């Protein structure tokens, strides 16, 4: 019996390694191809690292990078301001509404981006009228788009602590509900909040469909336009954006592991 268990464990281990090798090959080869293609022109990466020259040579790309960074920062801020207090308040005071809030937050995950654009187009006609056609107005659409991922991260953080006990203890000591949320609960879910912010930034930096169909500028739209005139620079910027998203997810994993160790 022990031999059978050992053989089964070996087969499972071999299967896992085979899957990892296949998936690793599938993802690594395109990256290698991107590196090889983007380094054919020796001036590509130095130009990408020189912001003044990049802005002068490719002004549309520089505008797209600035727009995406602004969109990512504002979307993260708006998402946290709206979602964190709501999730905490529902968990503490309105537990019966938790399923409804969860359903509403996860709903954008089931709707294709093209359908979202069709629904948002009439809304953005009024947004253009009141706020103008700035690319930063995409923040409203992106906040809706990131709700499923941000809500899951924050909800997981709230589920890992005894929110009700902490709130009752703080209230018994005379703390207001605002103090409970910002000085008691929020510090205990900071890793979840950072996770939601990192996921938001990664998603905004990689979004193309909504920005393109609403005729706004962001990094991915700029890369698409750049590919028609300078394929080498387009691939280099795409690779840099991909590596940035990977770095953000790696930071997310490190923060998660550190939080888990501290909780022990």
mmCIF file of C-alpha atoms in Angstrom:
data_model
loop_
_atom_site.group_PDB
_atom_site.id
_atom_site.type_symbol
_atom_site.label_atom_id
_atom_site.label_comp_id
_atom_site.label_asym_id
_atom_site.label_seq_id
_atom_site.Cartn_x
_atom_site.Cartn_y
_atom_site.Cartn_z
ATOM 1 C CA UNK A 1 0.000 0.000 0.000
ATOM 2 C CA UNK A 2 2.833 2.374 0.857
ATOM 3 C CA UNK A 3 4.501 1.623 -2.490
ATOM 4 C CA UNK A 4 1.282 2.449 -4.341
ATOM 5 C CA UNK A 5 1.023 5.795 -2.546
ATOM 6 C CA UNK A 6 4.646 6.600 -3.390
ATOM 7 C CA UNK A 7 4.147 5.736 -7.075
ATOM 8 C CA UNK A 8 0.990 7.832 -7.239
ATOM 9 C CA UNK A 9 2.787 10.768 -5.636
ATOM 10 C CA UNK A 10 5.627 10.444 -8.170
ATOM 11 C CA UNK A 11 3.174 10.367 -11.089
ATOM 12 C CA UNK A 12 1.404 13.453 -9.764
ATOM 13 C CA UNK A 13 4.716 15.257 -9.313
ATOM 14 C CA UNK A 14 5.820 14.300 -12.838
ATOM 15 C CA UNK A 15 2.478 15.480 -14.230
ATOM 16 C CA UNK A 16 2.788 18.839 -12.455
ATOM 17 C CA UNK A 17 6.298 19.361 -13.764
ATOM 18 C CA UNK A 18 5.188 18.417 -17.286
ATOM 19 C CA UNK A 19 2.372 20.959 -17.114
ATOM 20 C CA UNK A 20 4.744 23.645 -15.801
ATOM 21 C CA UNK A 21 7.274 22.944 -18.566
ATOM 22 C CA UNK A 22 4.621 23.073 -21.296
ATOM 23 C CA UNK A 23 3.071 26.275 -19.956
ATOM 24 C CA UNK A 24 6.484 27.816 -19.340
ATOM 25 C CA UNK A 25 7.528 27.057 -22.921
ATOM 26 C CA UNK A 26 4.249 28.478 -24.203
ATOM 27 C CA UNK A 27 4.815 31.783 -22.391
ATOM 28 C CA UNK A 28 8.604 32.076 -22.611
ATOM 29 C CA UNK A 29 9.009 31.639 -26.376
ATOM 30 C CA UNK A 30 6.889 34.699 -27.280
ATOM 31 C CA UNK A 31 8.861 36.766 -24.759
ATOM 32 C CA UNK A 32 12.144 35.603 -26.273
ATOM 33 C CA UNK A 33 10.814 36.473 -29.732
ATOM 34 C CA UNK A 34 9.800 39.941 -28.514
ATOM 35 C CA UNK A 35 13.240 40.523 -26.987
ATOM 36 C CA UNK A 36 14.991 39.380 -30.169
ATOM 37 C CA UNK A 37 12.813 41.533 -32.423
ATOM 38 C CA UNK A 38 12.983 44.649 -30.242
ATOM 39 C CA UNK A 39 16.796 44.494 -30.038
ATOM 40 C CA UNK A 40 17.320 44.398 -33.803
ATOM 41 C CA UNK A 41 17.519 48.179 -33.675
ATOM 42 C CA UNK A 42 20.197 49.042 -31.121
ATOM 43 C CA UNK A 43 18.620 52.460 -30.463
ATOM 44 C CA UNK A 44 15.203 51.161 -29.420
ATOM 45 C CA UNK A 45 15.737 50.431 -25.728
ATOM 46 C CA UNK A 46 18.059 53.414 -25.061
ATOM 47 C CA UNK A 47 15.421 55.651 -26.649
ATOM 48 C CA UNK A 48 12.728 54.050 -24.523
ATOM 49 C CA UNK A 49 14.755 54.859 -21.396
ATOM 50 C CA UNK A 50 15.352 58.474 -22.457
ATOM 51 C CA UNK A 51 12.066 60.262 -21.729
ATOM 52 C CA UNK A 52 12.908 63.656 -23.334
ATOM 53 C CA UNK A 53 14.014 62.018 -26.589
ATOM 54 C CA UNK A 54 11.078 59.605 -26.507
ATOM 55 C CA UNK A 55 8.626 62.471 -26.051
ATOM 56 C CA UNK A 56 10.178 64.333 -28.948
ATOM 57 C CA UNK A 57 10.423 61.337 -31.274
ATOM 58 C CA UNK A 58 7.103 59.667 -30.429
ATOM 59 C CA UNK A 59 4.825 62.323 -28.898
ATOM 60 C CA UNK A 60 1.710 60.145 -29.247
ATOM 61 C CA UNK A 61 3.379 57.305 -27.344
ATOM 62 C CA UNK A 62 4.501 59.685 -24.587
ATOM 63 C CA UNK A 63 0.955 61.036 -24.354
ATOM 64 C CA UNK A 64 -0.395 57.481 -24.111
ATOM 65 C CA UNK A 65 2.040 56.578 -21.327
ATOM 66 C CA UNK A 66 1.163 59.690 -19.319
ATOM 67 C CA UNK A 67 -2.560 59.089 -19.872
ATOM 68 C CA UNK A 68 -2.353 55.459 -18.731
ATOM 69 C CA UNK A 69 -0.377 56.345 -15.615
ATOM 70 C CA UNK A 70 -2.923 59.008 -14.718
ATOM 71 C CA UNK A 71 -5.801 56.630 -15.415
ATOM 72 C CA UNK A 72 -4.219 53.900 -13.294
ATOM 73 C CA UNK A 73 -3.624 56.232 -10.340
ATOM 74 C CA UNK A 74 -7.076 57.830 -10.430
ATOM 75 C CA UNK A 75 -8.861 54.508 -11.005
ATOM 76 C CA UNK A 76 -7.085 52.962 -8.026
ATOM 77 C CA UNK A 77 -7.973 55.954 -5.856
ATOM 78 C CA UNK A 78 -11.628 56.044 -6.930
ATOM 79 C CA UNK A 79 -11.984 52.273 -6.573
ATOM 80 C CA UNK A 80 -10.577 52.290 -3.035
ATOM 81 C CA UNK A 81 -12.658 55.295 -1.946
ATOM 82 C CA UNK A 82 -15.854 53.664 -3.194
ATOM 83 C CA UNK A 83 -15.254 49.995 -2.483
ATOM 84 C CA UNK A 84 -13.327 49.778 0.794
ATOM 85 C CA UNK A 85 -15.808 51.697 3.001
ATOM 86 C CA UNK A 86 -18.743 49.999 1.260
ATOM 87 C CA UNK A 87 -17.345 46.493 1.772
ATOM 88 C CA UNK A 88 -16.525 47.191 5.430
ATOM 89 C CA UNK A 89 -19.902 48.811 6.145
ATOM 90 C CA UNK A 90 -21.833 45.978 4.503
ATOM 91 C CA UNK A 91 -19.806 43.437 6.452
ATOM 92 C CA UNK A 92 -20.442 45.243 9.756
ATOM 93 C CA UNK A 93 -23.907 46.755 9.504
ATOM 94 C CA UNK A 94 -25.728 45.327 6.485
ATOM 95 C CA UNK A 95 -24.764 41.644 6.202
ATOM 96 C CA UNK A 96 -28.013 40.814 4.393
ATOM 97 C CA UNK A 97 -26.917 42.997 1.476
ATOM 98 C CA UNK A 98 -23.581 41.232 1.098
ATOM 99 C CA UNK A 99 -24.800 38.877 -1.644
ATOM 100 C CA UNK A 100 -26.403 41.728 -3.560
ATOM 101 C CA UNK A 101 -23.254 43.860 -3.366
ATOM 102 C CA UNK A 102 -21.149 40.876 -4.401
ATOM 103 C CA UNK A 103 -23.424 40.210 -7.374
ATOM 104 C CA UNK A 104 -23.254 43.841 -8.512
ATOM 105 C CA UNK A 105 -19.473 43.972 -8.150
ATOM 106 C CA UNK A 106 -18.930 40.702 -10.035
ATOM 107 C CA UNK A 107 -21.412 41.547 -12.797
ATOM 108 C CA UNK A 108 -18.866 43.355 -15.050
ATOM 109 C CA UNK A 109 -16.870 40.116 -15.184
ATOM 110 C CA UNK A 110 -19.704 38.433 -17.106
ATOM 111 C CA UNK A 111 -20.228 41.270 -19.602
ATOM 112 C CA UNK A 112 -17.885 41.484 -22.620
ATOM 113 C CA UNK A 113 -15.988 44.742 -23.006
ATOM 114 C CA UNK A 114 -17.675 45.476 -26.329
ATOM 115 C CA UNK A 115 -21.086 45.242 -24.653
ATOM 116 C CA UNK A 116 -19.905 47.547 -21.876
ATOM 117 C CA UNK A 117 -18.837 50.083 -24.496
ATOM 118 C CA UNK A 118 -22.259 49.959 -26.155
ATOM 119 C CA UNK A 119 -23.864 50.705 -22.792
ATOM 120 C CA UNK A 120 -21.314 53.350 -21.805
ATOM 121 C CA UNK A 121 -21.339 55.255 -25.093
ATOM 122 C CA UNK A 122 -24.557 57.233 -24.330
ATOM 123 C CA UNK A 123 -23.283 57.920 -20.806
ATOM 124 C CA UNK A 124 -19.992 59.228 -22.164
ATOM 125 C CA UNK A 125 -21.855 61.560 -24.475
ATOM 126 C CA UNK A 126 -22.962 63.387 -21.322
ATOM 127 C CA UNK A 127 -19.504 62.991 -19.761
ATOM 128 C CA UNK A 128 -18.021 64.708 -22.816
ATOM 129 C CA UNK A 129 -20.575 67.478 -22.504
ATOM 130 C CA UNK A 130 -19.846 68.212 -18.849
ATOM 131 C CA UNK A 131 -16.186 67.197 -18.460
ATOM 132 C CA UNK A 132 -14.796 67.301 -21.985
ATOM 133 C CA UNK A 133 -13.101 64.556 -23.975
ATOM 134 C CA UNK A 134 -10.061 64.050 -21.747
ATOM 135 C CA UNK A 135 -8.637 60.538 -21.598
ATOM 136 C CA UNK A 136 -8.862 60.726 -17.805
ATOM 137 C CA UNK A 137 -12.639 60.390 -18.086
ATOM 138 C CA UNK A 138 -12.000 56.689 -18.776
ATOM 139 C CA UNK A 139 -11.470 56.417 -15.026
ATOM 140 C CA UNK A 140 -15.235 55.999 -14.557
ATOM 141 C CA UNK A 141 -15.422 53.080 -17.013
ATOM 142 C CA UNK A 142 -12.268 51.482 -15.622
ATOM 143 C CA UNK A 143 -13.600 51.663 -12.073
ATOM 144 C CA UNK A 144 -16.545 49.542 -13.187
ATOM 145 C CA UNK A 145 -14.227 47.199 -15.070
ATOM 146 C CA UNK A 146 -11.953 46.508 -12.070
ATOM 147 C CA UNK A 147 -14.741 45.991 -9.530
ATOM 148 C CA UNK A 148 -14.760 42.153 -9.711
ATOM 149 C CA UNK A 149 -11.022 41.818 -9.085
ATOM 150 C CA UNK A 150 -10.802 44.552 -6.454
ATOM 151 C CA UNK A 151 -13.882 43.304 -4.618
ATOM 152 C CA UNK A 152 -12.529 39.755 -4.423
ATOM 153 C CA UNK A 153 -9.211 40.975 -3.028
ATOM 154 C CA UNK A 154 -10.835 43.192 -0.398
ATOM 155 C CA UNK A 155 -13.477 40.619 0.513
ATOM 156 C CA UNK A 156 -10.755 37.995 1.025
ATOM 157 C CA UNK A 157 -8.930 40.393 3.349
ATOM 158 C CA UNK A 158 -12.096 41.034 5.367
ATOM 159 C CA UNK A 159 -12.804 37.301 5.579
ATOM 160 C CA UNK A 160 -9.352 36.670 7.063
ATOM 161 C CA UNK A 161 -10.052 38.768 10.178
ATOM 162 C CA UNK A 162 -12.841 38.927 12.746
ATOM 163 C CA UNK A 163 -14.228 42.286 11.641
ATOM 164 C CA UNK A 164 -17.259 42.244 13.925
ATOM 165 C CA UNK A 165 -15.232 41.572 17.091
ATOM 166 C CA UNK A 166 -12.738 44.316 16.263
ATOM 167 C CA UNK A 167 -15.553 46.758 15.567
ATOM 168 C CA UNK A 168 -17.435 45.903 18.760
ATOM 169 C CA UNK A 169 -14.264 46.258 20.841
ATOM 170 C CA UNK A 170 -13.505 49.659 19.313
ATOM 171 C CA UNK A 171 -17.101 50.836 19.723
ATOM 172 C CA UNK A 172 -17.111 49.764 23.373
ATOM 173 C CA UNK A 173 -14.102 52.030 23.903
ATOM 174 C CA UNK A 174 -15.991 54.998 22.443
ATOM 175 C CA UNK A 175 -14.699 54.975 18.847
ATOM 176 C CA UNK A 176 -16.959 56.350 16.121
ATOM 177 C CA UNK A 177 -17.795 54.317 13.041
ATOM 178 C CA UNK A 178 -15.383 56.436 11.005
ATOM 179 C CA UNK A 179 -12.600 55.627 13.472
ATOM 180 C CA UNK A 180 -13.530 51.947 13.392
ATOM 181 C CA UNK A 181 -13.250 51.836 9.597
ATOM 182 C CA UNK A 182 -10.103 53.919 9.113
ATOM 183 C CA UNK A 183 -8.073 53.163 12.251
ATOM 184 C CA UNK A 184 -9.160 49.655 13.250
ATOM 185 C CA UNK A 185 -10.324 47.657 10.224
ATOM 186 C CA UNK A 186 -8.353 49.262 7.402
ATOM 187 C CA UNK A 187 -4.860 48.664 8.913
ATOM 188 C CA UNK A 188 -5.735 44.973 9.260
ATOM 189 C CA UNK A 189 -6.578 44.613 5.571
ATOM 190 C CA UNK A 190 -3.787 46.759 4.129
ATOM 191 C CA UNK A 191 -2.370 43.813 2.161
ATOM 192 C CA UNK A 192 -5.794 43.229 0.581
ATOM 193 C CA UNK A 193 -6.078 46.934 -0.257
ATOM 194 C CA UNK A 194 -2.618 46.876 -1.859
ATOM 195 C CA UNK A 195 -3.607 43.755 -3.797
ATOM 196 C CA UNK A 196 -6.707 45.500 -5.131
ATOM 197 C CA UNK A 197 -4.628 48.544 -6.105
ATOM 198 C CA UNK A 198 -1.967 46.462 -7.873
ATOM 199 C CA UNK A 199 -4.587 44.484 -9.781
ATOM 200 C CA UNK A 200 -6.270 47.733 -10.794
ATOM 201 C CA UNK A 201 -3.033 49.213 -12.112
ATOM 202 C CA UNK A 202 -2.203 46.034 -14.069
ATOM 203 C CA UNK A 203 -5.667 45.914 -15.643
ATOM 204 C CA UNK A 204 -5.740 49.613 -16.568
ATOM 205 C CA UNK A 205 -2.283 49.479 -18.153
ATOM 206 C CA UNK A 206 -3.391 46.560 -20.339
ATOM 207 C CA UNK A 207 -6.855 47.802 -21.358
ATOM 208 C CA UNK A 208 -7.437 48.501 -25.052
ATOM 209 C CA UNK A 209 -11.023 47.821 -26.142
ATOM 210 C CA UNK A 210 -12.893 50.490 -24.186
ATOM 211 C CA UNK A 211 -10.308 53.206 -24.858
ATOM 212 C CA UNK A 212 -10.189 52.431 -28.572
ATOM 213 C CA UNK A 213 -13.941 52.282 -29.109
ATOM 214 C CA UNK A 214 -14.556 55.428 -27.038
ATOM 215 C CA UNK A 215 -11.796 57.216 -29.006
ATOM 216 C CA UNK A 216 -9.595 57.918 -26.001
ATOM 217 C CA UNK A 217 -5.827 57.698 -25.667
ATOM 218 C CA UNK A 218 -3.996 55.272 -23.430
ATOM 219 C CA UNK A 219 -0.862 53.150 -23.583
ATOM 220 C CA UNK A 220 -2.358 50.251 -25.518
ATOM 221 C CA UNK A 221 -4.030 52.509 -28.093
ATOM 222 C CA UNK A 222 -0.728 54.356 -28.547
ATOM 223 C CA UNK A 223 1.088 51.028 -29.016
ATOM 224 C CA UNK A 224 -1.478 49.995 -31.641
ATOM 225 C CA UNK A 225 -0.932 53.235 -33.595
ATOM 226 C CA UNK A 226 2.830 53.019 -33.159
ATOM 227 C CA UNK A 227 2.864 49.492 -34.629
ATOM 228 C CA UNK A 228 1.870 50.960 -38.008
ATOM 229 C CA UNK A 229 4.976 53.161 -38.194
ATOM 230 C CA UNK A 230 7.613 51.579 -35.939
ATOM 231 C CA UNK A 231 7.094 47.900 -35.225
ATOM 232 C CA UNK A 232 10.339 47.573 -33.260
ATOM 233 C CA UNK A 233 9.460 50.333 -30.799
ATOM 234 C CA UNK A 234 5.895 49.025 -30.545
ATOM 235 C CA UNK A 235 7.110 45.566 -29.515
ATOM 236 C CA UNK A 236 9.631 47.064 -27.063
ATOM 237 C CA UNK A 237 6.943 49.160 -25.347
ATOM 238 C CA UNK A 238 4.603 46.151 -25.238
ATOM 239 C CA UNK A 239 7.332 44.062 -23.617
ATOM 240 C CA UNK A 240 8.095 46.820 -21.093
ATOM 241 C CA UNK A 241 4.398 47.086 -20.186
ATOM 242 C CA UNK A 242 4.189 43.312 -19.817
ATOM 243 C CA UNK A 243 7.234 43.226 -17.538
ATOM 244 C CA UNK A 244 5.761 46.045 -15.455
ATOM 245 C CA UNK A 245 2.521 44.118 -15.000
ATOM 246 C CA UNK A 246 4.550 41.019 -14.046
ATOM 247 C CA UNK A 247 6.513 43.070 -11.499
ATOM 248 C CA UNK A 248 3.281 44.367 -9.978
ATOM 249 C CA UNK A 249 1.886 40.843 -9.659
ATOM 250 C CA UNK A 250 5.190 39.708 -8.124
ATOM 251 C CA UNK A 251 4.952 42.514 -5.564
ATOM 252 C CA UNK A 252 1.380 41.415 -4.894
ATOM 253 C CA UNK A 253 2.575 37.878 -4.209
ATOM 254 C CA UNK A 254 5.377 39.097 -1.936
ATOM 255 C CA UNK A 255 3.004 41.300 0.062
ATOM 256 C CA UNK A 256 0.571 38.409 0.355
ATOM 257 C CA UNK A 257 3.236 36.024 1.633
ATOM 258 C CA UNK A 258 4.536 38.619 4.082
ATOM 259 C CA UNK A 259 1.044 39.245 5.407
ATOM 260 C CA UNK A 260 0.461 35.526 5.837
ATOM 261 C CA UNK A 261 3.712 35.170 7.805
ATOM 262 C CA UNK A 262 2.849 38.139 10.027
ATOM 263 C CA UNK A 263 -0.604 36.732 10.754
ATOM 264 C CA UNK A 264 0.970 33.565 12.094
#
